[in-house]
Amino acid sequence: MGTGSREQEFGQPGAMGGPQGPRHRQQELPLRILVPTQFVGAIIGKEGLTIKNITKQTQSKVDIHRKENAGATEKAITIHSSKEGCSQACRMILEIMEKEANDTKIVEEVPLKILTNNSLVGRLIGKEGRNLKKIEQDTGTKITISSLQDLTIYNQERTITVRGGVEECCNAEVEITKKLREAHENDVASLNQQTNVMPGLNMSALGIFSSGLSVLPPASGLRGSLSASANYSPLLGPPSLLGSMYGVPSSGALSLQQTTAEQEVVYLFVPTPAVGALIGKKGQHIRELAHYAGASIKIAAPDNPDDPERMVIITGPPEGQFKAQGRIYGKLKEENFFTAKEDVKLEAHIKVPLTAAGRVIGKGGKTVCVIC
């Protein structure tokens, strides 16, 4: 690539996801890792020979994001390959960094740092942290995950830090990415099911097929008429994801002219304990959510302190409704208000004109059954 590019690509011709390989499958989940900036040169090697050897042996394409975040102490590397190829490339990179660290004595420890979208983390951790604890016990590693407070509307990635020897870290990587891929595949299946029942939905405008793939749960329906299965929400990620599932919408998607669009009001009911997570520290999360969706989002005061649910009032155009509701569903999943395999089921109220009620229900209730 040219010297002005934001990242360097190294790929074995014909490798999975490479420019000359088979048709790119957008649903594949690449492996993204963080490496100390001082080791990037050793990973690339003289005239790029080291990284070319990695891509050749592992049949992978490797993107090294050198130009991003100038001055940062760490750089992201994205590996596109089969699961075995990703793990093999990760092992080779770790071995290079360990050798470089031993030779230069710059650092005493080089942990493995895996980047993943925040929407997958809850299912990696598991109920009461059981999944993560098992991986630690089985591999002899110590695993930590970066705080939710580090996330912004433009960066929805969490850092999974694995400490241990190279062999132990590689074994943990296999188990971690296995869990992440399972969650990812479930989300893809959920998206496919949802787009089948909503074929007219403008996915591009929602940022779903812009530079990556995000998903959102079905829109709200009449009281008691909708059970929404939401494994995750549309989440913005940095442009450097390069084809990963969770991409940032195109500039056109972010600059939708929503001011003239018809405004809708939806009343979404969420568990009372979830309100704090939705609002965020000093209201940061709900402000970012409203900005992203282009909608007004308010949480109504409870009628009494013992109410098990709180009402969220969302006012905005149809696509803003999808965005806002999708993020809310995903947030509840991420915060483990539901188990990994449990569907997110919330109650939503939406008003329709009396004259349109028959069309919503359909002949013999067929239309509303399809929506459900």
CSV table of C-alpha atoms in Angstrom, one decimal:
chain,number,residue,atom,x,y,z
A,1,MET,CA,0.0,0.0,0.0
A,2,GLY,CA,1.1,3.6,-0.4
A,3,THR,CA,3.1,5.4,2.2
A,4,GLY,CA,0.1,7.6,3.1
A,5,SER,CA,-2.1,4.6,4.0
A,6,ARG,CA,-3.3,4.2,7.6
A,7,GLU,CA,-2.1,0.7,7.9
A,8,GLN,CA,0.1,-1.9,6.2
A,9,GLU,CA,-1.4,-5.0,4.8
A,10,PHE,CA,0.6,-8.2,4.4
A,11,GLY,CA,-1.2,-11.1,2.8
A,12,GLN,CA,-0.4,-14.5,1.3
A,13,PRO,CA,-2.1,-14.6,-2.2
A,14,GLY,CA,-5.1,-16.8,-2.0
A,15,ALA,CA,-5.2,-16.6,1.8
A,16,MET,CA,-8.5,-16.5,3.5
A,17,GLY,CA,-9.8,-12.9,3.4
A,18,GLY,CA,-6.9,-11.8,1.1
A,19,PRO,CA,-7.5,-9.8,-2.0
A,20,GLN,CA,-6.9,-12.8,-4.3
A,21,GLY,CA,-8.6,-15.4,-2.0
A,22,PRO,CA,-12.1,-16.7,-2.2
A,23,ARG,CA,-15.0,-14.4,-1.9
A,24,HIS,CA,-14.7,-12.5,1.3
A,25,ARG,CA,-17.1,-13.8,3.9
A,26,GLN,CA,-18.2,-10.7,5.9
A,27,GLN,CA,-19.3,-12.9,8.8
A,28,GLU,CA,-15.9,-14.1,9.7
A,29,LEU,CA,-14.4,-12.7,12.9
A,30,PRO,CA,-10.7,-11.7,12.6
A,31,LEU,CA,-8.3,-11.8,15.5
A,32,ARG,CA,-7.2,-8.4,16.7
A,33,ILE,CA,-4.3,-8.0,19.1
A,34,LEU,CA,-2.4,-5.1,20.6
A,35,VAL,CA,1.4,-5.1,20.5
A,36,PRO,CA,3.9,-2.6,22.0
A,37,THR,CA,4.9,-0.1,19.4
A,38,GLN,CA,8.6,-0.8,19.9
A,39,PHE,CA,8.1,-4.4,18.7
A,40,VAL,CA,6.4,-3.5,15.4
A,41,GLY,CA,9.6,-3.2,13.5
A,42,ALA,CA,10.7,-6.7,14.7
A,43,ILE,CA,7.4,-8.2,13.7
A,44,ILE,CA,7.6,-6.7,10.2
A,45,GLY,CA,11.3,-7.5,9.8
A,46,LYS,CA,13.8,-6.2,7.3
A,47,GLU,CA,12.1,-5.3,4.1
A,48,GLY,CA,9.0,-7.0,5.5
A,49,LEU,CA,10.5,-10.5,5.4
A,50,THR,CA,9.4,-11.6,8.9
A,51,ILE,CA,5.7,-10.7,8.5
A,52,LYS,CA,5.7,-12.1,4.9
A,53,ASN,CA,6.9,-15.4,6.4
A,54,ILE,CA,4.1,-15.3,9.0
A,55,THR,CA,1.5,-14.7,6.3
A,56,LYS,CA,2.9,-17.5,4.1
A,57,GLN,CA,3.1,-20.1,6.9
A,58,THR,CA,-0.3,-19.3,8.3
A,59,GLN,CA,-2.1,-18.6,5.0
A,60,SER,CA,-3.4,-15.3,6.5
A,61,LYS,CA,-3.6,-11.6,5.8
A,62,VAL,CA,-2.2,-9.4,8.5
A,63,ASP,CA,-3.0,-5.6,8.8
A,64,ILE,CA,-0.6,-3.7,11.0
A,65,HIS,CA,-2.1,-0.3,11.9
A,66,ARG,CA,1.1,1.7,12.2
A,67,LYS,CA,-0.2,5.1,11.2
A,68,GLU,CA,-3.1,5.2,13.6
A,69,ASN,CA,-2.9,7.0,17.0
A,70,ALA,CA,0.5,8.6,16.4
A,71,GLY,CA,2.6,8.4,19.5
A,72,ALA,CA,0.6,5.6,21.1
A,73,THR,CA,2.6,3.0,23.0
A,74,GLU,CA,0.7,0.2,21.4
A,75,LYS,CA,-0.5,-0.6,17.9
A,76,ALA,CA,-3.3,-2.9,16.7
A,77,ILE,CA,-2.8,-5.9,14.4
A,78,THR,CA,-5.7,-7.5,12.6
A,79,ILE,CA,-5.3,-11.1,11.4
A,80,HIS,CA,-7.7,-12.5,8.8
A,81,SER,CA,-7.5,-16.3,8.4
A,82,SER,CA,-9.1,-19.5,9.6
A,83,LYS,CA,-9.2,-20.0,13.3
A,84,GLU,CA,-6.1,-22.2,13.1
A,85,GLY,CA,-4.3,-19.7,11.0
A,86,CYS,CA,-5.2,-16.8,13.3
A,87,SER,CA,-3.9,-18.8,16.3
A,88,GLN,CA,-0.7,-19.8,14.5
A,89,ALA,CA,0.0,-16.2,13.4
A,90,CYS,CA,-0.7,-15.0,17.0
A,91,ARG,CA,1.8,-17.6,18.3
A,92,MET,CA,4.5,-16.5,15.9
A,93,ILE,CA,4.0,-12.8,16.8
A,94,LEU,CA,4.2,-13.6,20.5
A,95,GLU,CA,7.4,-15.6,20.0
A,96,ILE,CA,9.0,-12.7,18.1
A,97,MET,CA,8.0,-10.2,20.8
A,98,GLU,CA,9.4,-12.5,23.6
A,99,LYS,CA,12.7,-12.9,21.8
A,100,GLU,CA,12.9,-9.1,21.2
A,101,ALA,CA,12.1,-8.4,24.8
A,102,ASN,CA,14.8,-10.9,26.0
A,103,ASP,CA,17.4,-9.4,23.6
A,104,THR,CA,16.7,-5.8,24.4
A,105,LYS,CA,15.7,-6.1,28.0
A,106,ILE,CA,13.1,-3.3,27.4
A,107,VAL,CA,10.4,-5.0,29.3
A,108,GLU,CA,10.2,-8.0,31.6
A,109,GLU,CA,6.8,-9.2,30.4
A,110,VAL,CA,4.9,-9.2,27.1
A,111,PRO,CA,1.3,-10.1,27.8
A,112,LEU,CA,-1.1,-11.1,25.0
A,113,LYS,CA,-3.7,-8.4,24.5
A,114,ILE,CA,-6.8,-9.3,22.4
A,115,LEU,CA,-9.2,-6.7,21.2
A,116,THR,CA,-12.9,-7.5,20.9
A,117,ASN,CA,-16.1,-5.7,20.6
A,118,ASN,CA,-17.8,-4.9,23.9
A,119,SER,CA,-21.0,-6.6,22.9
A,120,LEU,CA,-19.2,-10.0,23.0
A,121,VAL,CA,-17.5,-9.6,26.3
A,122,GLY,CA,-20.4,-10.6,28.5
A,123,ARG,CA,-20.7,-14.0,26.9
A,124,LEU,CA,-17.0,-14.5,27.1
A,125,ILE,CA,-17.0,-13.8,30.9
A,126,GLY,CA,-20.1,-16.0,31.5
A,127,LYS,CA,-22.5,-16.0,34.4
A,128,GLU,CA,-20.6,-15.0,37.6
A,129,GLY,CA,-17.4,-15.1,35.6
A,130,ARG,CA,-17.4,-18.9,35.2
A,131,ASN,CA,-16.2,-19.0,31.6
A,132,LEU,CA,-13.3,-16.8,32.2
A,133,LYS,CA,-12.3,-18.6,35.5
A,134,LYS,CA,-12.4,-21.9,33.7
A,135,ILE,CA,-10.1,-20.6,30.9
A,136,GLU,CA,-7.7,-19.3,33.5
A,137,GLN,CA,-7.6,-22.6,35.4
A,138,ASP,CA,-7.3,-24.7,32.2
A,139,THR,CA,-4.5,-22.7,30.8
A,140,GLY,CA,-2.6,-21.5,33.8
A,141,THR,CA,-3.0,-17.8,32.9
A,142,LYS,CA,-4.2,-14.6,34.5
A,143,ILE,CA,-6.9,-12.8,32.4
A,144,THR,CA,-8.2,-9.3,32.9
A,145,ILE,CA,-10.5,-7.2,30.8
A,146,SER,CA,-10.4,-3.4,30.4
A,147,SER,CA,-13.0,-1.3,32.2
A,148,LEU,CA,-16.3,-0.2,30.6
A,149,GLN,CA,-15.4,3.3,31.6
A,150,ASP,CA,-12.7,3.2,28.8
A,151,LEU,CA,-15.4,2.9,26.1
A,152,THR,CA,-16.7,5.8,24.0
A,153,ILE,CA,-19.2,6.0,21.2
A,154,TYR,CA,-16.3,5.8,18.8
A,155,ASN,CA,-14.4,3.0,20.4
A,156,GLN,CA,-16.5,0.0,21.5
A,157,GLU,CA,-13.5,-2.4,21.9
A,158,ARG,CA,-12.4,-3.9,25.2
A,159,THR,CA,-8.9,-5.2,25.8
A,160,ILE,CA,-8.5,-8.8,27.1
A,161,THR,CA,-5.1,-9.1,28.7
A,162,VAL,CA,-3.6,-12.6,29.1
A,163,ARG,CA,-0.5,-13.0,31.3
A,164,GLY,CA,1.6,-16.2,31.3
A,165,GLY,CA,4.2,-17.9,29.2
A,166,VAL,CA,3.9,-18.0,25.4
A,167,GLU,CA,2.5,-21.5,25.4
A,168,GLU,CA,0.0,-20.7,28.1
A,169,CYS,CA,-1.1,-17.4,26.4
A,170,CYS,CA,-1.6,-19.2,23.1
A,171,ASN,CA,-3.7,-21.9,24.7
A,172,ALA,CA,-5.8,-19.2,26.3
A,173,GLU,CA,-6.1,-17.4,23.0
A,174,VAL,CA,-7.7,-20.5,21.4
A,175,GLU,CA,-10.3,-20.8,24.2
A,176,ILE,CA,-11.0,-17.1,24.3
A,177,THR,CA,-11.5,-16.7,20.5
A,178,LYS,CA,-13.6,-19.9,20.5
A,179,LYS,CA,-16.1,-18.2,22.9
A,180,LEU,CA,-16.0,-15.0,21.0
A,181,ARG,CA,-16.7,-16.8,17.7
A,182,GLU,CA,-19.6,-18.7,19.2
A,183,ALA,CA,-21.2,-15.5,20.3
A,184,HIS,CA,-20.4,-13.9,17.0
A,185,GLU,CA,-22.0,-16.8,15.1
A,186,ASN,CA,-25.1,-16.6,17.2
A,187,ASP,CA,-25.4,-12.9,16.5
A,188,VAL,CA,-25.1,-13.5,12.8
A,189,ALA,CA,-27.8,-16.1,12.9
A,190,SER,CA,-30.0,-13.7,14.8
A,191,LEU,CA,-29.4,-11.0,12.2
A,192,ASN,CA,-30.2,-13.3,9.4
A,193,GLN,CA,-33.5,-14.2,11.1
A,194,GLN,CA,-34.4,-10.6,11.7
A,195,THR,CA,-33.6,-9.4,8.2
A,196,ASN,CA,-35.9,-12.1,6.9
A,197,VAL,CA,-38.9,-10.7,8.7
A,198,MET,CA,-37.9,-7.1,8.0
A,199,PRO,CA,-36.8,-7.2,4.4
A,200,GLY,CA,-37.5,-3.5,3.8
A,201,LEU,CA,-35.2,-2.3,6.7
A,202,ASN,CA,-32.5,0.1,5.5
A,203,MET,CA,-29.5,-1.7,6.9
A,204,SER,CA,-27.0,0.6,5.3
A,205,ALA,CA,-28.5,3.7,6.9
A,206,LEU,CA,-28.3,1.9,10.2
A,207,GLY,CA,-24.6,1.4,9.8
A,208,ILE,CA,-25.0,-2.4,9.5
A,209,PHE,CA,-23.4,-3.0,6.1
A,210,SER,CA,-21.3,0.1,5.8
A,211,SER,CA,-17.7,-0.9,6.5
A,212,GLY,CA,-18.5,-3.9,8.7
A,213,LEU,CA,-21.4,-5.7,10.1
A,214,SER,CA,-23.4,-4.9,13.2
A,215,VAL,CA,-26.7,-6.1,14.3
A,216,LEU,CA,-29.7,-4.9,16.2
A,217,PRO,CA,-32.7,-6.6,17.7
A,218,PRO,CA,-36.2,-6.3,16.3
A,219,ALA,CA,-38.1,-3.1,16.8
A,220,SER,CA,-40.6,-2.7,19.5
A,221,GLY,CA,-44.2,-3.9,19.0
A,222,LEU,CA,-47.6,-3.8,20.6
A,223,ARG,CA,-47.8,-4.6,24.2
A,224,GLY,CA,-47.3,-8.3,24.8
A,225,SER,CA,-46.9,-8.9,21.1
A,226,LEU,CA,-43.1,-9.0,20.7
A,227,SER,CA,-40.4,-11.2,22.2
A,228,ALA,CA,-37.2,-9.7,21.0
A,229,SER,CA,-34.1,-11.9,20.8
A,230,ALA,CA,-31.2,-9.5,20.9
A,231,ASN,CA,-27.7,-11.0,21.2
A,232,TYR,CA,-26.1,-7.6,20.7
A,233,SER,CA,-26.6,-4.1,19.4
A,234,PRO,CA,-25.3,-2.0,16.6
A,235,LEU,CA,-22.0,-0.7,18.0
A,236,LEU,CA,-19.7,1.7,16.5
A,237,GLY,CA,-16.1,0.6,16.2
A,238,PRO,CA,-13.0,2.3,14.9
A,239,PRO,CA,-12.5,2.4,11.1
A,240,SER,CA,-9.4,0.3,11.6
A,241,LEU,CA,-11.5,-2.8,12.1
A,242,LEU,CA,-11.2,-3.4,8.3
A,243,GLY,CA,-14.0,-5.8,7.6
A,244,SER,CA,-14.6,-7.1,11.1
A,245,MET,CA,-18.1,-7.6,12.2
A,246,TYR,CA,-18.5,-4.4,14.1
A,247,GLY,CA,-17.7,-1.5,11.8
A,248,VAL,CA,-18.3,2.2,11.9
A,249,PRO,CA,-21.1,3.5,9.7
A,250,SER,CA,-20.2,5.5,6.7
A,251,SER,CA,-20.1,9.3,6.9
A,252,GLY,CA,-23.4,9.3,5.1
A,253,ALA,CA,-25.0,7.1,7.7
A,254,LEU,CA,-23.8,9.4,10.5
A,255,SER,CA,-25.1,12.5,8.8
A,256,LEU,CA,-28.6,11.4,8.1
A,257,GLN,CA,-31.0,14.3,7.6
A,258,GLN,CA,-33.3,13.2,10.3
A,259,THR,CA,-34.7,16.6,11.2
A,260,THR,CA,-37.4,16.3,8.5
A,261,ALA,CA,-38.2,12.7,9.2
A,262,GLU,CA,-41.4,11.7,10.9
A,263,GLN,CA,-41.0,11.5,14.7
A,264,GLU,CA,-42.2,8.5,16.5
A,265,VAL,CA,-42.5,7.9,20.3
A,266,VAL,CA,-41.8,4.5,21.8
A,267,TYR,CA,-42.1,3.6,25.5
A,268,LEU,CA,-39.6,0.8,26.4
A,269,PHE,CA,-39.7,-0.8,29.8
A,270,VAL,CA,-36.4,-1.9,31.3
A,271,PRO,CA,-35.5,-3.5,34.7
A,272,THR,CA,-35.0,-0.8,37.4
A,273,PRO,CA,-31.5,-2.0,38.3
A,274,ALA,CA,-30.4,-1.4,34.7
A,275,VAL,CA,-31.1,2.3,34.8
A,276,GLY,CA,-27.7,3.2,36.1
A,277,ALA,CA,-25.9,1.3,33.4
A,278,LEU,CA,-28.1,3.0,30.7
A,279,ILE,CA,-27.4,6.4,32.1
A,280,GLY,CA,-23.7,5.9,32.6
A,281,LYS,CA,-21.2,7.9,34.6
A,282,LYS,CA,-22.6,11.5,34.9
A,283,GLY,CA,-25.0,10.7,32.1
A,284,GLN,CA,-22.3,10.0,29.5
A,285,HIS,CA,-23.7,6.8,28.1
A,286,ILE,CA,-27.2,8.1,27.5
A,287,ARG,CA,-25.9,11.3,26.0
A,288,GLU,CA,-23.7,9.4,23.6
A,289,LEU,CA,-26.6,7.0,22.8
A,290,ALA,CA,-29.0,9.9,22.0
A,291,HIS,CA,-26.3,11.5,19.8
A,292,TYR,CA,-25.6,8.3,17.9
A,293,ALA,CA,-29.3,7.5,17.3
A,294,GLY,CA,-30.4,11.0,16.5
A,295,ALA,CA,-33.2,10.6,19.0
A,296,SER,CA,-34.3,12.0,22.3
A,297,ILE,CA,-34.0,9.4,25.1
A,298,LYS,CA,-35.5,10.1,28.5
A,299,ILE,CA,-36.0,7.8,31.6
A,300,ALA,CA,-39.3,8.5,33.3
A,301,ALA,CA,-39.4,8.9,37.1
A,302,PRO,CA,-40.8,5.8,38.9
A,303,ASP,CA,-44.4,5.9,40.1
A,304,ASN,CA,-43.2,4.4,43.3
A,305,PRO,CA,-39.8,3.3,44.6
A,306,ASP,CA,-40.7,-0.4,44.4
A,307,ASP,CA,-41.4,-0.5,40.7
A,308,PRO,CA,-39.5,-3.4,39.1
A,309,GLU,CA,-39.4,-1.6,35.8
A,310,ARG,CA,-38.7,1.9,34.5
A,311,MET,CA,-40.0,3.5,31.4
A,312,VAL,CA,-37.6,4.8,28.7
A,313,ILE,CA,-39.2,7.3,26.4
A,314,ILE,CA,-37.6,7.3,22.9
A,315,THR,CA,-38.6,10.1,20.5
A,316,GLY,CA,-37.1,10.1,17.0
A,317,PRO,CA,-37.4,9.0,13.4
A,318,PRO,CA,-37.9,5.3,12.6
A,319,GLU,CA,-34.2,4.5,12.0
A,320,GLY,CA,-33.3,6.4,15.1
A,321,GLN,CA,-35.7,4.2,17.0
A,322,PHE,CA,-34.0,1.1,15.7
A,323,LYS,CA,-30.6,2.4,16.7
A,324,ALA,CA,-31.6,3.5,20.2
A,325,GLN,CA,-33.6,0.4,21.0
A,326,GLY,CA,-30.8,-1.8,19.6
A,327,ARG,CA,-28.2,-0.2,21.8
A,328,ILE,CA,-30.4,-0.5,24.9
A,329,TYR,CA,-31.1,-4.2,24.2
A,330,GLY,CA,-27.3,-4.8,23.7
A,331,LYS,CA,-26.4,-2.8,26.9
A,332,LEU,CA,-28.6,-5.0,29.0
A,333,LYS,CA,-27.0,-8.1,27.5
A,334,GLU,CA,-23.5,-6.8,28.0
A,335,GLU,CA,-24.2,-5.9,31.7
A,336,ASN,CA,-25.4,-9.5,32.3
A,337,PHE,CA,-29.0,-8.7,33.1
A,338,PHE,CA,-29.7,-11.8,31.1
A,339,THR,CA,-27.8,-15.0,30.8
A,340,ALA,CA,-25.6,-15.8,27.8
A,341,LYS,CA,-28.3,-18.0,26.2
A,342,GLU,CA,-31.3,-16.2,27.4
A,343,ASP,CA,-33.3,-14.0,25.1
A,344,VAL,CA,-33.6,-10.3,26.0
A,345,LYS,CA,-37.4,-9.8,26.5
A,346,LEU,CA,-38.6,-6.3,27.1
A,347,GLU,CA,-42.0,-4.7,27.0
A,348,ALA,CA,-42.5,-1.8,24.6
A,349,HIS,CA,-45.5,0.4,23.8
A,350,ILE,CA,-46.0,2.0,20.4
A,351,LYS,CA,-49.0,4.0,19.4
A,352,VAL,CA,-50.6,3.4,16.0
A,353,PRO,CA,-53.5,5.3,14.4
A,354,LEU,CA,-56.8,3.6,15.0
A,355,THR,CA,-57.3,3.4,11.2
A,356,ALA,CA,-54.1,1.5,10.8
A,357,ALA,CA,-54.7,-1.1,13.5
A,358,GLY,CA,-56.3,-3.6,11.1
A,359,ARG,CA,-53.3,-3.5,8.8
A,360,VAL,CA,-50.9,-4.1,11.7
A,361,ILE,CA,-52.9,-7.1,12.8
A,362,GLY,CA,-53.5,-8.4,9.3
A,363,LYS,CA,-56.1,-10.9,8.1
A,364,GLY,CA,-56.6,-13.6,10.7
A,365,GLY,CA,-53.7,-12.0,12.7
A,366,LYS,CA,-51.1,-13.1,10.2
A,367,THR,CA,-49.2,-9.8,10.0
A,368,VAL,CA,-48.7,-9.4,13.8
A,369,CYS,CA,-47.7,-13.1,14.0
A,370,VAL,CA,-44.9,-12.5,11.5
A,371,ILE,CA,-43.7,-9.5,13.5
A,372,CYS,CA,-43.7,-11.6,16.6
